[in-house]
Amino acid sequence: GQQVMQIPQYQHVQEGEDFTTYCNSSTTLSNIQWYKQRPGGHPVFLIQLVKSGEVKKQKRLTFQFGEAKKNSSLHITATQTTDVGTYFCAGRNDYKLSFGAGTTVTVRA
Amino acid sequence: DGGITQSPKYLFRKEGQNVTLSCEQNLNHDAMYWYRQDPGQGLRLIYYSQIVNDFQKGDIAEGYSVSREKKESFPLTVTSAQKNPTAFYLCASSPWEDGWLLGQETQYFGPGTRLLVL
């Protein structure tokens, strides 16, 4: 079945530094979504990518969908303490939205 | 948040007991979902429903049951057959229009229920 894998599982970042989290699928996806879950909270939708090679930006966050539509990345520049949380990618194939295990981000001030 | 409410926030289950988690949405969404989240893991789909009086099993449906008698409500029962029920349970909804059929919908999550076994 479809599997979505995320790396790294944990990301410890110095405030002000950049980092990237990666998402890989075993199958071609029709779209990929990214969610953020703050500690103790619930996932909140960030963005959706649909087209091959698509790149979208939200302030310091840059999301990319691979050409083969099997991988995606989230790059955060100038990390801030507000970026703390777990970032999930979720890939859609047919009816099913499969979530990765998430990248949990902590920030050192 | 997002017009989805879940109750209770914390729930304790005794051995051999069935418990029901509530999920209500006022977003007029057709589709609703139940996920289970364990530490260090992503969200795993338990059941989903695209329309009233219809629902489908997800990846880990064993030991769970659902009903969808109203568009707004999608309760989840954790039965005694579920041997490891301790987890964070999340309910979500999404619109089921052309966007859903094209796989371009957004899922809106409730605040979740933490289930603990005594």
mmCIF file of C-alpha atoms in Angstrom:
data_model
loop_
_atom_site.group_PDB
_atom_site.id
_atom_site.type_symbol
_atom_site.label_atom_id
_atom_site.label_comp_id
_atom_site.label_asym_id
_atom_site.label_seq_id
_atom_site.Cartn_x
_atom_site.Cartn_y
_atom_site.Cartn_z
ATOM 1 C CA GLY A 1 0.000 0.000 0.000
ATOM 2 C CA GLN A 2 0.876 3.613 -0.192
ATOM 3 C CA GLN A 3 3.504 4.800 2.253
ATOM 4 C CA VAL A 4 4.618 8.308 2.991
ATOM 5 C CA MET A 5 7.900 8.753 4.788
ATOM 6 C CA GLN A 6 9.308 11.892 6.333
ATOM 7 C CA ILE A 7 12.838 12.715 7.358
ATOM 8 C CA PRO A 8 14.217 13.711 9.705
ATOM 9 C CA GLN A 9 11.955 12.648 12.550
ATOM 10 C CA TYR A 10 13.430 15.326 14.798
ATOM 11 C CA GLN A 11 15.033 18.622 13.896
ATOM 12 C CA HIS A 12 16.797 20.743 16.517
ATOM 13 C CA VAL A 13 17.468 24.165 15.091
ATOM 14 C CA GLN A 14 19.297 27.217 16.342
ATOM 15 C CA GLU A 15 17.078 30.267 16.138
ATOM 16 C CA GLY A 16 17.833 32.134 12.948
ATOM 17 C CA GLU A 17 19.085 29.092 11.031
ATOM 18 C CA ASP A 18 17.410 27.395 8.074
ATOM 19 C CA PHE A 19 16.294 23.781 7.809
ATOM 20 C CA THR A 20 14.494 21.449 5.432
ATOM 21 C CA THR A 21 12.206 18.498 6.018
ATOM 22 C CA TYR A 22 11.569 15.932 3.311
ATOM 23 C CA CYS A 23 8.625 13.786 2.388
ATOM 24 C CA ASN A 24 8.790 10.745 0.094
ATOM 25 C CA SER A 25 6.049 8.523 -1.251
ATOM 26 C CA SER A 26 6.251 4.996 -2.580
ATOM 27 C CA THR A 27 3.611 5.873 -5.183
ATOM 28 C CA THR A 28 2.807 8.818 -7.412
ATOM 29 C CA LEU A 29 0.557 11.308 -5.666
ATOM 30 C CA SER A 30 -2.271 13.414 -7.060
ATOM 31 C CA ASN A 31 -1.450 16.095 -4.524
ATOM 32 C CA ILE A 32 0.424 16.653 -1.301
ATOM 33 C CA GLN A 33 -0.619 18.649 1.715
ATOM 34 C CA TRP A 34 1.362 20.000 4.640
ATOM 35 C CA TYR A 35 0.041 20.432 8.157
ATOM 36 C CA LYS A 36 1.516 21.869 11.342
ATOM 37 C CA GLN A 37 0.704 20.613 14.813
ATOM 38 C CA ARG A 38 1.767 22.720 17.755
ATOM 39 C CA PRO A 39 2.609 20.900 21.008
ATOM 40 C CA GLY A 40 -0.623 19.763 22.638
ATOM 41 C CA GLY A 41 -2.656 20.906 19.647
ATOM 42 C CA HIS A 42 -4.181 19.473 16.518
ATOM 43 C CA PRO A 43 -2.970 19.542 12.906
ATOM 44 C CA VAL A 44 -3.672 22.728 11.006
ATOM 45 C CA PHE A 45 -3.558 22.891 7.224
ATOM 46 C CA LEU A 46 -0.684 24.904 5.782
ATOM 47 C CA ILE A 47 -0.699 24.363 2.039
ATOM 48 C CA GLN A 48 -1.477 22.019 -0.833
ATOM 49 C CA LEU A 49 0.647 21.318 -3.893
ATOM 50 C CA VAL A 50 -0.906 19.784 -6.979
ATOM 51 C CA LYS A 51 1.288 20.340 -10.014
ATOM 52 C CA SER A 52 4.531 18.593 -10.840
ATOM 53 C CA GLY A 53 7.472 20.773 -9.813
ATOM 54 C CA GLU A 54 5.222 23.263 -8.049
ATOM 55 C CA VAL A 55 6.787 25.671 -5.577
ATOM 56 C CA LYS A 56 4.787 27.764 -3.135
ATOM 57 C CA LYS A 57 5.921 30.211 -0.497
ATOM 58 C CA GLN A 58 4.358 31.385 2.711
ATOM 59 C CA LYS A 59 6.577 34.063 4.235
ATOM 60 C CA ARG A 60 9.613 32.104 5.502
ATOM 61 C CA LEU A 61 8.226 28.713 4.425
ATOM 62 C CA THR A 62 8.901 27.298 0.964
ATOM 63 C CA PHE A 63 7.096 24.168 -0.194
ATOM 64 C CA GLN A 64 8.102 22.141 -3.219
ATOM 65 C CA PHE A 65 6.508 19.218 -5.061
ATOM 66 C CA GLY A 66 8.829 16.970 -6.997
ATOM 67 C CA GLU A 67 8.748 16.567 -10.760
ATOM 68 C CA ALA A 68 7.679 12.938 -10.433
ATOM 69 C CA LYS A 69 5.053 13.855 -7.824
ATOM 70 C CA LYS A 70 6.526 11.353 -5.376
ATOM 71 C CA ASN A 71 8.364 13.691 -3.048
ATOM 72 C CA SER A 72 8.041 17.062 -1.424
ATOM 73 C CA SER A 73 10.011 19.351 0.833
ATOM 74 C CA LEU A 74 9.413 22.141 3.301
ATOM 75 C CA HIS A 75 12.201 24.653 3.801
ATOM 76 C CA ILE A 76 12.057 27.183 6.627
ATOM 77 C CA THR A 77 14.413 30.126 6.646
ATOM 78 C CA ALA A 78 15.491 32.155 9.690
ATOM 79 C CA THR A 79 13.773 29.806 12.127
ATOM 80 C CA GLN A 80 11.834 31.450 14.943
ATOM 81 C CA THR A 81 10.487 30.063 18.211
ATOM 82 C CA THR A 82 7.006 30.224 16.692
ATOM 83 C CA ASP A 83 8.077 27.517 14.243
ATOM 84 C CA VAL A 84 8.134 24.924 17.037
ATOM 85 C CA GLY A 85 5.857 21.972 16.380
ATOM 86 C CA THR A 86 5.468 18.890 14.235
ATOM 87 C CA TYR A 87 5.156 19.264 10.490
ATOM 88 C CA PHE A 88 3.275 16.536 8.643
ATOM 89 C CA CYS A 89 3.048 15.905 4.960
ATOM 90 C CA ALA A 90 0.047 14.022 3.640
ATOM 91 C CA GLY A 91 -0.063 12.534 0.190
ATOM 92 C CA ARG A 92 -3.216 11.722 -1.698
ATOM 93 C CA ASN A 93 -3.629 8.712 -3.955
ATOM 94 C CA ASP A 94 -7.235 7.996 -5.015
ATOM 95 C CA TYR A 95 -9.520 8.415 -1.993
ATOM 96 C CA LYS A 96 -6.844 8.030 0.582
ATOM 97 C CA LEU A 97 -4.795 10.716 2.321
ATOM 98 C CA SER A 98 -1.719 9.100 3.898
ATOM 99 C CA PHE A 99 0.182 11.026 6.545
ATOM 100 C CA GLY A 100 3.886 10.855 7.165
ATOM 101 C CA ALA A 101 5.159 10.402 10.727
ATOM 102 C CA GLY A 102 6.080 14.064 10.930
ATOM 103 C CA THR A 103 9.171 16.112 11.665
ATOM 104 C CA THR A 104 9.200 17.516 15.186
ATOM 105 C CA VAL A 105 11.009 20.826 15.329
ATOM 106 C CA THR A 106 12.537 22.353 18.433
ATOM 107 C CA VAL A 107 14.274 25.712 18.462
ATOM 108 C CA ARG A 108 17.250 26.832 20.573
ATOM 109 C CA ALA A 109 17.064 30.497 21.395
ATOM 110 C CA ASP B 1 -11.367 25.354 16.046
ATOM 111 C CA GLY B 2 -12.515 25.417 12.464
ATOM 112 C CA GLY B 3 -16.095 24.607 13.504
ATOM 113 C CA ILE B 4 -15.291 21.088 14.674
ATOM 114 C CA THR B 5 -15.792 20.087 18.272
ATOM 115 C CA GLN B 6 -14.713 16.909 19.970
ATOM 116 C CA SER B 7 -15.658 15.730 23.407
ATOM 117 C CA PRO B 8 -14.514 14.861 25.899
ATOM 118 C CA LYS B 9 -10.983 16.236 25.881
ATOM 119 C CA TYR B 10 -9.822 13.346 28.070
ATOM 120 C CA LEU B 11 -11.496 9.959 28.402
ATOM 121 C CA PHE B 12 -10.677 7.017 30.609
ATOM 122 C CA ARG B 13 -11.647 3.493 29.694
ATOM 123 C CA LYS B 14 -11.799 0.483 31.925
ATOM 124 C CA GLU B 15 -10.956 -2.986 30.718
ATOM 125 C CA GLY B 16 -13.792 -4.539 28.708
ATOM 126 C CA GLN B 17 -15.632 -1.251 28.353
ATOM 127 C CA ASN B 18 -16.873 0.402 25.179
ATOM 128 C CA VAL B 19 -16.481 4.168 25.000
ATOM 129 C CA THR B 20 -17.804 6.666 22.472
ATOM 130 C CA LEU B 21 -15.987 9.770 21.287
ATOM 131 C CA SER B 22 -18.063 12.624 19.980
ATOM 132 C CA CYS B 23 -17.336 14.681 16.862
ATOM 133 C CA GLU B 24 -19.584 17.493 15.634
ATOM 134 C CA GLN B 25 -18.997 19.962 12.800
ATOM 135 C CA ASN B 26 -20.946 23.022 11.662
ATOM 136 C CA LEU B 27 -18.969 23.588 8.467
ATOM 137 C CA ASN B 28 -21.566 21.868 6.289
ATOM 138 C CA HIS B 29 -18.896 19.432 5.146
ATOM 139 C CA ASP B 30 -19.951 16.152 3.592
ATOM 140 C CA ALA B 31 -16.869 14.116 4.453
ATOM 141 C CA MET B 32 -15.714 13.260 7.964
ATOM 142 C CA TYR B 33 -12.785 11.231 9.207
ATOM 143 C CA TRP B 34 -11.375 9.635 12.330
ATOM 144 C CA TYR B 35 -7.644 9.348 12.869
ATOM 145 C CA ARG B 36 -5.545 7.864 15.586
ATOM 146 C CA GLN B 37 -2.232 9.459 16.559
ATOM 147 C CA ASP B 38 0.404 7.633 18.602
ATOM 148 C CA PRO B 39 3.655 9.219 19.821
ATOM 149 C CA GLY B 40 6.250 9.447 17.084
ATOM 150 C CA GLN B 41 3.808 8.336 14.425
ATOM 151 C CA GLY B 42 1.708 10.055 11.863
ATOM 152 C CA LEU B 43 -2.047 10.019 11.696
ATOM 153 C CA ARG B 44 -3.603 6.686 10.833
ATOM 154 C CA LEU B 45 -7.062 6.561 9.326
ATOM 155 C CA ILE B 46 -9.645 4.571 11.269
ATOM 156 C CA TYR B 47 -12.896 5.283 9.400
ATOM 157 C CA TYR B 48 -14.201 7.860 6.999
ATOM 158 C CA SER B 49 -17.606 8.879 5.731
ATOM 159 C CA GLN B 50 -18.343 10.694 2.504
ATOM 160 C CA ILE B 51 -22.066 11.059 3.029
ATOM 161 C CA VAL B 52 -24.774 10.464 5.608
ATOM 162 C CA ASN B 53 -25.548 6.814 6.319
ATOM 163 C CA ASP B 54 -22.396 5.650 4.600
ATOM 164 C CA PHE B 55 -18.898 5.043 5.918
ATOM 165 C CA GLN B 56 -15.804 3.092 4.973
ATOM 166 C CA LYS B 57 -13.011 1.384 6.882
ATOM 167 C CA GLY B 58 -9.621 2.997 6.936
ATOM 168 C CA ASP B 59 -6.286 1.361 7.644
ATOM 169 C CA ILE B 60 -6.889 0.412 11.290
ATOM 170 C CA ALA B 61 -10.654 -0.110 11.681
ATOM 171 C CA GLU B 62 -10.459 -3.260 13.813
ATOM 172 C CA GLY B 63 -11.855 -2.679 17.288
ATOM 173 C CA TYR B 64 -13.668 0.512 16.267
ATOM 174 C CA SER B 65 -17.139 1.330 15.012
ATOM 175 C CA VAL B 66 -18.788 4.487 13.705
ATOM 176 C CA SER B 67 -22.164 5.817 12.635
ATOM 177 C CA ARG B 68 -23.201 8.713 10.412
ATOM 178 C CA GLU B 69 -26.862 9.383 11.036
ATOM 179 C CA LYS B 70 -26.515 13.140 10.636
ATOM 180 C CA LYS B 71 -24.296 15.233 8.426
ATOM 181 C CA GLU B 72 -22.978 17.132 11.430
ATOM 182 C CA SER B 73 -22.077 14.159 13.603
ATOM 183 C CA PHE B 74 -19.646 11.247 13.273
ATOM 184 C CA PRO B 75 -19.207 9.471 16.638
ATOM 185 C CA LEU B 76 -16.503 6.862 17.109
ATOM 186 C CA THR B 77 -16.920 3.909 19.469
ATOM 187 C CA VAL B 78 -13.812 2.242 20.786
ATOM 188 C CA THR B 79 -14.887 -1.277 21.613
ATOM 189 C CA SER B 80 -13.399 -3.759 24.053
ATOM 190 C CA ALA B 81 -11.963 -5.568 21.039
ATOM 191 C CA GLN B 82 -9.452 -2.745 20.611
ATOM 192 C CA LYS B 83 -6.606 -4.052 22.764
ATOM 193 C CA ASN B 84 -4.409 -0.993 22.688
ATOM 194 C CA PRO B 85 -6.759 2.004 22.675
ATOM 195 C CA THR B 86 -4.532 4.521 24.445
ATOM 196 C CA ALA B 87 -3.951 7.261 21.890
ATOM 197 C CA PHE B 88 -4.892 10.732 20.730
ATOM 198 C CA TYR B 89 -7.987 10.596 18.529
ATOM 199 C CA LEU B 90 -8.578 13.275 15.935
ATOM 200 C CA CYS B 91 -11.723 13.920 13.980
ATOM 201 C CA ALA B 92 -11.589 15.859 10.730
ATOM 202 C CA SER B 93 -13.962 17.028 8.029
ATOM 203 C CA SER B 94 -13.669 18.249 4.478
ATOM 204 C CA PRO B 95 -16.020 19.394 1.720
ATOM 205 C CA TRP B 96 -17.045 16.742 -0.772
ATOM 206 C CA GLU B 97 -17.578 18.665 -3.931
ATOM 207 C CA ASP B 98 -15.569 18.563 -7.106
ATOM 208 C CA GLY B 99 -12.592 19.549 -5.024
ATOM 209 C CA TRP B 100 -12.755 16.356 -3.040
ATOM 210 C CA LEU B 101 -13.213 14.189 -6.093
ATOM 211 C CA LEU B 102 -10.132 15.813 -7.572
ATOM 212 C CA GLY B 103 -8.297 15.247 -4.333
ATOM 213 C CA GLN B 104 -7.852 18.925 -3.651
ATOM 214 C CA GLU B 105 -9.699 19.351 -0.409
ATOM 215 C CA THR B 106 -8.380 20.544 2.892
ATOM 216 C CA GLN B 107 -9.035 18.640 6.064
ATOM 217 C CA TYR B 108 -10.098 20.592 9.133
ATOM 218 C CA PHE B 109 -9.254 18.948 12.422
ATOM 219 C CA GLY B 110 -10.985 19.067 15.776
ATOM 220 C CA PRO B 111 -9.051 19.583 19.028
ATOM 221 C CA GLY B 112 -8.833 15.838 19.698
ATOM 222 C CA THR B 113 -9.664 13.427 22.520
ATOM 223 C CA ARG B 114 -6.990 11.685 24.581
ATOM 224 C CA LEU B 115 -8.105 8.195 25.538
ATOM 225 C CA LEU B 116 -6.400 6.459 28.427
ATOM 226 C CA VAL B 117 -6.936 2.946 29.720
ATOM 227 C CA LEU B 118 -7.252 2.421 33.470
#
